[in-house]
CSV table of C-alpha atoms in Angstrom, one decimal:
chain,number,residue,atom,x,y,z
R,11,UNK,CA,-4.0,-25.5,2.1
R,12,UNK,CA,-1.5,-23.5,4.2
R,13,UNK,CA,-1.7,-22.5,7.5
R,14,UNK,CA,-3.5,-19.1,8.0
R,15,UNK,CA,-0.6,-16.8,9.4
R,16,UNK,CA,-3.0,-13.1,10.0
R,17,UNK,CA,-6.8,-13.0,10.8
R,18,UNK,CA,-8.4,-9.8,10.7
R,19,UNK,CA,-12.0,-10.7,11.7
R,20,UNK,CA,-15.0,-8.0,12.1
R,21,UNK,CA,-12.5,-5.0,12.7
R,22,UNK,CA,-14.7,-1.7,12.8
R,23,UNK,CA,-12.7,2.1,13.2
R,24,UNK,CA,-15.1,4.5,13.8
R,25,UNK,CA,-13.6,8.0,14.8
R,26,UNK,CA,-15.5,10.9,17.2
R,27,UNK,CA,-15.5,14.2,16.0
R,28,UNK,CA,-17.0,17.9,16.9
R,29,UNK,CA,-19.5,17.2,13.7
R,30,UNK,CA,-19.8,13.4,15.2
R,31,UNK,CA,-18.6,10.0,14.2
R,32,UNK,CA,-17.4,8.6,10.9
R,33,UNK,CA,-16.8,5.2,10.4
R,34,UNK,CA,-13.6,4.9,8.7
R,35,UNK,CA,-13.9,0.7,8.4
R,36,UNK,CA,-17.2,-1.8,8.9
R,37,UNK,CA,-16.8,-4.6,9.9
R,38,UNK,CA,-14.3,-5.9,7.9
R,39,UNK,CA,-12.8,-9.8,7.4
R,40,UNK,CA,-9.8,-11.3,5.5
R,41,UNK,CA,-7.2,-13.6,5.7
R,42,UNK,CA,-3.9,-13.9,4.6
R,43,UNK,CA,-2.0,-17.9,4.6
R,44,UNK,CA,1.7,-18.4,5.4
R,45,UNK,CA,4.1,-17.2,2.6
R,46,UNK,CA,1.5,-15.7,0.2
R,47,UNK,CA,1.0,-12.4,-1.1
R,48,UNK,CA,-1.8,-10.2,-0.7
R,49,UNK,CA,-2.9,-6.8,-1.8
R,50,UNK,CA,-5.5,-4.7,-1.1
R,51,UNK,CA,-7.3,-1.9,-3.5
R,52,UNK,CA,-10.2,0.5,-3.3
R,53,UNK,CA,-11.0,4.2,-3.9
R,54,UNK,CA,-8.9,6.9,-2.5
R,55,UNK,CA,-10.6,7.9,0.8
R,56,UNK,CA,-12.0,4.1,1.5
R,57,UNK,CA,-9.9,3.2,5.2
R,58,UNK,CA,-6.5,1.4,3.0
R,59,UNK,CA,-4.5,2.5,5.7
R,60,UNK,CA,-6.1,3.1,8.7
R,61,UNK,CA,-6.9,-1.1,7.7
R,62,UNK,CA,-3.1,-1.2,8.2
R,63,UNK,CA,-2.6,0.8,10.8
R,64,UNK,CA,-5.0,-1.8,12.8
R,65,UNK,CA,-3.4,-4.6,11.5
R,66,UNK,CA,-0.2,-3.9,12.4
R,67,UNK,CA,-1.1,-2.7,15.9
R,68,UNK,CA,-0.6,1.5,15.6
R,69,UNK,CA,-4.2,2.3,15.7
R,70,UNK,CA,-6.7,0.9,18.2
R,71,UNK,CA,-9.9,-0.7,16.4
R,72,UNK,CA,-13.1,0.5,17.9
R,73,UNK,CA,-14.4,-3.5,17.7
R,74,UNK,CA,-12.7,-6.8,16.3
R,75,UNK,CA,-9.7,-8.5,16.3
R,76,UNK,CA,-6.5,-9.0,14.4
R,77,UNK,CA,-5.2,-12.5,15.2
R,78,UNK,CA,-1.6,-13.7,13.7
R,79,UNK,CA,-0.9,-17.4,13.7
R,80,UNK,CA,-4.7,-17.8,15.9
R,81,UNK,CA,-3.6,-15.5,18.4
R,82,UNK,CA,-4.3,-11.8,19.0
R,83,UNK,CA,-1.9,-9.1,18.2
R,84,UNK,CA,-2.1,-6.1,20.2
R,85,UNK,CA,-0.1,-3.5,19.9
R,86,UNK,CA,3.4,-3.1,16.9
R,87,UNK,CA,5.5,-6.2,17.9
R,88,UNK,CA,8.4,-7.2,15.6
R,89,UNK,CA,6.3,-9.9,14.1
R,90,UNK,CA,4.4,-7.2,12.2
R,91,UNK,CA,7.4,-5.3,9.8
R,92,UNK,CA,5.4,-2.9,8.1
R,93,UNK,CA,7.5,-0.5,5.0
R,94,UNK,CA,5.4,3.1,4.2
R,95,UNK,CA,5.9,5.4,1.4
R,96,UNK,CA,8.1,7.5,3.4
R,97,UNK,CA,11.6,5.8,3.5
R,98,UNK,CA,12.0,6.5,7.2
R,99,UNK,CA,15.8,6.1,7.2
R,100,UNK,CA,18.4,8.0,9.6
R,101,UNK,CA,19.9,10.3,7.0
R,102,UNK,CA,23.2,10.4,9.0
R,103,UNK,CA,24.0,6.4,8.6
R,104,UNK,CA,25.2,4.2,6.0
R,105,UNK,CA,23.1,2.2,4.7
R,106,UNK,CA,24.8,-0.2,6.6
R,107,UNK,CA,24.2,1.1,10.1
R,108,UNK,CA,20.6,1.6,8.7
R,109,UNK,CA,20.0,-1.6,8.1
R,110,UNK,CA,21.6,-2.8,11.1
R,111,UNK,CA,19.9,-0.5,12.7
R,112,UNK,CA,17.0,-3.0,14.5
R,113,UNK,CA,19.3,-5.8,15.2
R,114,UNK,CA,21.5,-2.9,17.0
R,115,UNK,CA,18.4,-2.6,19.2
R,116,UNK,CA,18.0,-6.1,19.9
R,117,UNK,CA,21.1,-6.1,21.4
R,118,UNK,CA,22.9,-8.5,18.3
R,119,UNK,CA,26.2,-8.4,18.5
R,120,UNK,CA,28.6,-6.5,16.3
R,121,UNK,CA,30.1,-9.0,13.9
R,122,UNK,CA,26.6,-11.1,13.5
R,123,UNK,CA,24.5,-7.9,13.0
R,124,UNK,CA,26.8,-7.0,10.2
R,125,UNK,CA,26.8,-10.4,8.1
R,126,UNK,CA,22.5,-10.3,8.5
R,127,UNK,CA,22.9,-7.0,6.8
R,128,UNK,CA,25.4,-7.4,3.8
R,129,UNK,CA,22.8,-10.6,3.7
R,130,UNK,CA,20.0,-8.3,3.1
R,131,UNK,CA,21.7,-5.4,1.3
R,132,UNK,CA,22.7,-8.4,-1.3
R,133,UNK,CA,19.1,-9.4,-1.5
R,134,UNK,CA,17.5,-5.8,-2.4
R,135,UNK,CA,21.0,-5.4,-5.2
R,136,UNK,CA,22.3,-2.9,-3.2
R,137,UNK,CA,26.1,-4.3,-2.6
R,138,UNK,CA,29.0,-1.2,-3.2
R,139,UNK,CA,26.7,1.2,-1.6
R,140,UNK,CA,26.8,-0.2,2.2
R,141,UNK,CA,29.3,3.1,3.3
R,142,UNK,CA,26.3,5.2,1.2
R,143,UNK,CA,24.5,8.1,3.1
R,144,UNK,CA,20.5,8.6,2.1
R,145,UNK,CA,21.2,11.8,0.9
R,146,UNK,CA,23.8,10.1,-1.9
R,147,UNK,CA,20.9,7.1,-3.2
R,148,UNK,CA,17.8,7.7,-5.5
R,149,UNK,CA,14.3,7.4,-4.6
R,150,UNK,CA,14.1,3.4,-4.8
R,151,UNK,CA,17.0,2.4,-3.7
R,152,UNK,CA,16.1,4.4,-0.2
R,153,UNK,CA,12.6,2.1,-0.3
R,154,UNK,CA,15.3,-0.8,-0.8
R,155,UNK,CA,17.2,-0.1,2.1
R,156,UNK,CA,13.9,0.6,4.0
R,157,UNK,CA,12.8,-3.2,2.8
R,158,UNK,CA,16.2,-4.8,3.7
R,159,UNK,CA,15.9,-3.0,7.4
R,160,UNK,CA,12.5,-4.6,7.7
R,161,UNK,CA,13.3,-7.8,6.6
R,162,UNK,CA,17.1,-8.2,8.2
R,163,UNK,CA,14.1,-7.9,11.5
R,164,UNK,CA,12.9,-11.3,10.1
R,165,UNK,CA,9.3,-10.1,10.8
R,166,UNK,CA,6.3,-13.1,11.0
R,167,UNK,CA,4.8,-11.1,8.3
R,168,UNK,CA,5.7,-7.8,5.9
R,169,UNK,CA,2.8,-5.2,6.2
R,170,UNK,CA,3.4,-2.9,3.2
R,171,UNK,CA,1.4,1.0,3.1
R,172,UNK,CA,1.5,2.3,-0.6
R,173,UNK,CA,5.7,2.1,-1.2
R,174,UNK,CA,6.1,2.7,-4.1
R,175,UNK,CA,3.9,5.8,-4.4
R,176,UNK,CA,6.6,8.5,-4.7
R,177,UNK,CA,8.7,6.6,-7.0
R,178,UNK,CA,8.4,7.5,-11.0
R,179,UNK,CA,6.6,4.3,-13.3
R,180,UNK,CA,9.8,2.8,-14.7
R,181,UNK,CA,11.2,2.5,-11.1
R,182,UNK,CA,8.3,1.5,-9.4
R,183,UNK,CA,7.8,-1.4,-11.9
R,184,UNK,CA,11.4,-2.6,-11.0
R,185,UNK,CA,10.6,-2.6,-7.5
R,186,UNK,CA,7.7,-5.0,-8.3
R,187,UNK,CA,9.3,-7.6,-9.9
R,188,UNK,CA,12.5,-7.2,-6.9
R,189,UNK,CA,9.7,-7.5,-4.1
R,190,UNK,CA,7.8,-10.7,-5.9
R,191,UNK,CA,11.5,-11.8,-6.2
R,192,UNK,CA,12.1,-11.1,-2.9
R,193,UNK,CA,8.6,-13.0,-2.1
R,194,UNK,CA,9.5,-16.2,-3.8
R,195,UNK,CA,13.0,-16.4,-2.7
R,196,UNK,CA,12.1,-15.7,1.7
R,197,UNK,CA,8.6,-16.8,1.9
R,198,UNK,CA,7.9,-14.4,3.6
R,199,UNK,CA,4.0,-13.7,4.1
R,200,UNK,CA,3.0,-9.7,2.6
R,201,UNK,CA,0.3,-7.4,2.8
R,202,UNK,CA,0.6,-4.9,0.6
R,203,UNK,CA,-2.0,-2.4,0.6
R,204,UNK,CA,-2.1,0.0,-3.1
R,205,UNK,CA,-4.6,2.1,-4.9
R,206,UNK,CA,-2.7,1.1,-8.4
R,207,UNK,CA,-4.5,-1.6,-10.2
R,208,UNK,CA,-1.9,-2.8,-12.5
R,209,UNK,CA,0.6,-2.7,-9.1
R,210,UNK,CA,-2.0,-5.3,-7.6
R,211,UNK,CA,-2.4,-7.5,-10.5
R,212,UNK,CA,1.2,-7.8,-11.0
R,213,UNK,CA,2.4,-8.9,-7.4
R,214,UNK,CA,-0.5,-10.4,-5.9
R,215,UNK,CA,-1.9,-14.0,-5.6
R,216,UNK,CA,-4.6,-12.6,-3.5
R,217,UNK,CA,-6.9,-9.1,-3.8
R,218,UNK,CA,-8.8,-7.4,-1.6
R,219,UNK,CA,-11.1,-4.9,-3.3
R,220,UNK,CA,-12.7,-2.7,-0.4
R,221,UNK,CA,-15.9,-0.7,-1.2
R,222,UNK,CA,-16.0,3.5,-0.7
R,223,UNK,CA,-16.4,4.9,2.4
R,224,UNK,CA,-17.3,3.1,4.8
R,225,UNK,CA,-14.8,0.7,4.2
R,226,UNK,CA,-16.4,-2.7,3.8
R,227,UNK,CA,-14.8,-5.3,1.7
R,228,UNK,CA,-16.1,-5.9,-1.7
R,229,UNK,CA,-14.9,-8.5,-3.4
R,230,UNK,CA,-12.0,-11.3,-3.1
R,231,UNK,CA,-9.9,-12.6,-6.2
R,232,UNK,CA,-7.8,-14.7,-6.9
R,233,UNK,CA,-4.7,-13.2,-9.6
R,234,UNK,CA,-4.4,-16.2,-12.1
R,235,UNK,CA,-0.3,-15.8,-13.3
R,236,UNK,CA,2.8,-17.3,-13.4
R,237,UNK,CA,4.3,-17.3,-10.1
R,238,UNK,CA,7.3,-15.2,-11.1
R,239,UNK,CA,5.6,-12.0,-12.0
R,240,UNK,CA,7.7,-9.6,-14.6
R,241,UNK,CA,6.8,-6.5,-16.5
R,242,UNK,CA,5.9,-8.9,-19.1
R,243,UNK,CA,2.7,-10.2,-17.4
R,244,UNK,CA,0.9,-6.9,-18.3
R,245,UNK,CA,0.1,-8.2,-21.4
R,246,UNK,CA,-1.7,-11.2,-20.3
R,247,UNK,CA,-4.6,-11.9,-20.8
R,248,UNK,CA,-5.3,-12.9,-17.4
R,249,UNK,CA,-3.5,-10.5,-16.6
R,250,UNK,CA,-6.1,-7.7,-18.6
R,251,UNK,CA,-9.4,-10.1,-17.2
R,252,UNK,CA,-8.0,-9.1,-13.6
R,253,UNK,CA,-8.1,-5.9,-13.7
R,254,UNK,CA,-10.9,-4.9,-15.7
R,255,UNK,CA,-13.0,-7.0,-13.0
R,256,UNK,CA,-11.4,-4.9,-10.5
R,257,UNK,CA,-11.7,-1.6,-13.0
R,258,UNK,CA,-15.6,-2.2,-12.9
R,259,UNK,CA,-15.9,-2.3,-9.5
R,260,UNK,CA,-13.9,0.5,-9.0
R,261,UNK,CA,-15.8,2.6,-11.1
R,262,UNK,CA,-18.8,1.3,-9.7
R,263,UNK,CA,-18.3,3.1,-6.2
R,264,UNK,CA,-16.8,6.1,-7.4
R,265,UNK,CA,-20.1,6.5,-9.1
R,266,UNK,CA,-21.8,5.3,-6.1
R,267,UNK,CA,-19.9,8.0,-3.8
R,268,UNK,CA,-20.8,10.4,-6.9
R,269,UNK,CA,-24.4,9.9,-5.9
R,270,UNK,CA,-24.2,9.7,-2.5
R,271,UNK,CA,-22.7,13.6,-2.4
């Protein structure tokens, strides 16, 4: 068994408003092992983004704790690289300079950071676009720049919140295959939030399924697919079996939510 890289213990988030308290996340527990690719899926509004923002240190939990390598992780830090659906690139900087940005902030010399940036630009298959501006890139290419920029800072783990949600279906599959390849090659620990069941099964070694609000962990499923993932996995019996299990669970949550209203 690998070392546990991330552990979430009894994480709870309660929002207080004029109409009273709203429990968004309720005593969530999960673990991610070193070099593991873990997915979180759940019905809309179940608190997936709230959860990953607490893990990333962008949001203060009401109670519970986030442990990285067994030590409390409070506030954002370079140990957790985050990739969002919005690319958050600097429009006035080239691909090369965008990827170098975090390295520059850390005081890494120009020649060294340029070399490191080129290494990650190559990793995401963007060689030849080093001098392009974001406005000259497609959505998938922009997201590749965002991933390269995050990885160049060598975080201990990657937190991804619906990173491919704004992409068209074909580009999305291409990006999924690329990320699976990067995960294998770099052995990066990844926690990935998605509402897309196909995406969860294609990429994940393990999948946590969340309940409707207040969000809790409903189930944890191991994915029995080959290590090298591609679009060909979509028709494998193991893929379809896992997909059906998750669909049934989320369908039940949707039915229960409807009854609650």
